[in-house]
């Protein structure tokens, strides 16, 4: 009994340490009002123009049509061979978030099949109520090594401009004035398929109705999820949207070979399904033959389908306030060491009797 209590306490202490930085960042973004204002700005943007219910991203943005070979499924594809969404995964910075917000702006301001003409300034001003500065959440810590400490606003603007440079390097944005006095003026959004090159740009056009796409509900932006999920969680969520919206099997699952070779995601990114389920964005039905470490027993390729977890995107999950739900889940994880969904929002089968749960 004493050993069990000690093990539980040590697990909770390790969990609290693991999410310490994320909780501090979340507190800074919510305490400053930045997260709430960014969600309001996205709501203002989506409420003007075309009022889209979803932001459509072309399927090649999320996955390769034919999975590429990988040396190991655990590590996924090398960054340069990944689809654009997975290439933008980075532990710091706002590149992936900014790109999705630009696609939101395009969906709001341009008709399907039309090119989006960038009209949103970077800096907020008296006559510029809507700006990238408002739409983007960014938090940077002073890491020492210099006596200069930039203001939060200067840090945010620096992260936005650095993200634009990265998107330019990835051929998702064109900066025609890069290297000049005002390098970020009049930039152009390029096609989200990632097929532009240095010498052959493909301007971005809002997808047409019949274009193969992944539809991201606008609530992903207006309820703050785009800012408060990690880059790996965002990309994994896009994968699960694709798996559910464009199914290739009778049940919603993805094999390791497809996760790594088509979506370009590592095993670590795949494991975010635990966190996304705790946030209430997906429901996971575990395969009884697959262990927590990803290994399985008794599987034969010519037999039953692969022992993969079945993952269903939760209807209405994005309608929760991201800040409140993520705060609650992270606090629970820090206290218990488990990614548990709050009791009131668990699927019925998860709270059923052990015998009923086992029968699933």
PDB file of C-alpha atoms in Angstrom, residues 24-25 28 44 60 63 70 86 108 111 113 171 195 212 225 231-232 256 266 280 298 331-332 345 355 360:
ATOM      1  CA  UNK A  24       2.791  28.361 -17.785  1.00  0.00           C
ATOM      2  CA  UNK A  25       2.398  29.300 -21.456  1.00  0.00           C
ATOM      3  CA  UNK A  28       0.297  33.628 -19.862  1.00  0.00           C
ATOM      4  CA  UNK A  44     -14.914  38.893 -36.473  1.00  0.00           C
ATOM      5  CA  UNK A  60      -1.973  17.053 -50.439  1.00  0.00           C
ATOM      6  CA  UNK A  63      -1.079  13.645 -46.847  1.00  0.00           C
ATOM      7  CA  UNK A  70      10.153   5.021 -44.556  1.00  0.00           C
ATOM      8  CA  UNK A  86       3.811  18.016 -41.203  1.00  0.00           C
ATOM      9  CA  UNK A 108     -13.689  34.367 -45.621  1.00  0.00           C
ATOM     10  CA  UNK A 111     -14.966  32.829 -53.478  1.00  0.00           C
ATOM     11  CA  UNK A 113     -11.833  29.107 -57.375  1.00  0.00           C
ATOM     12  CA  UNK A 171       6.917  27.803 -51.025  1.00  0.00           C
ATOM     13  CA  UNK A 195       3.873  22.126 -55.335  1.00  0.00           C
ATOM     14  CA  UNK A 212     -10.354  16.743 -52.709  1.00  0.00           C
ATOM     15  CA  UNK A 225      -7.924  25.545 -30.635  1.00  0.00           C
ATOM     16  CA  UNK A 231       1.887  21.751 -33.522  1.00  0.00           C
ATOM     17  CA  UNK A 232       1.942  17.932 -33.310  1.00  0.00           C
ATOM     18  CA  UNK A 256       1.764   2.840 -38.953  1.00  0.00           C
ATOM     19  CA  UNK A 266       6.194  10.306 -36.159  1.00  0.00           C
ATOM     20  CA  UNK A 280     -12.870  15.914 -26.183  1.00  0.00           C
ATOM     21  CA  UNK A 298      -0.858 -12.576 -32.819  1.00  0.00           C
ATOM     22  CA  UNK A 331      -4.409  20.387 -14.276  1.00  0.00           C
ATOM     23  CA  UNK A 332      -5.909  16.902 -13.983  1.00  0.00           C
ATOM     24  CA  UNK A 345     -17.808  14.737 -21.161  1.00  0.00           C
ATOM     25  CA  UNK A 355     -18.027  -5.983 -18.422  1.00  0.00           C
ATOM     26  CA  UNK A 360     -16.923  -3.423 -27.113  1.00  0.00           C
TER      27      UNK A 360
END
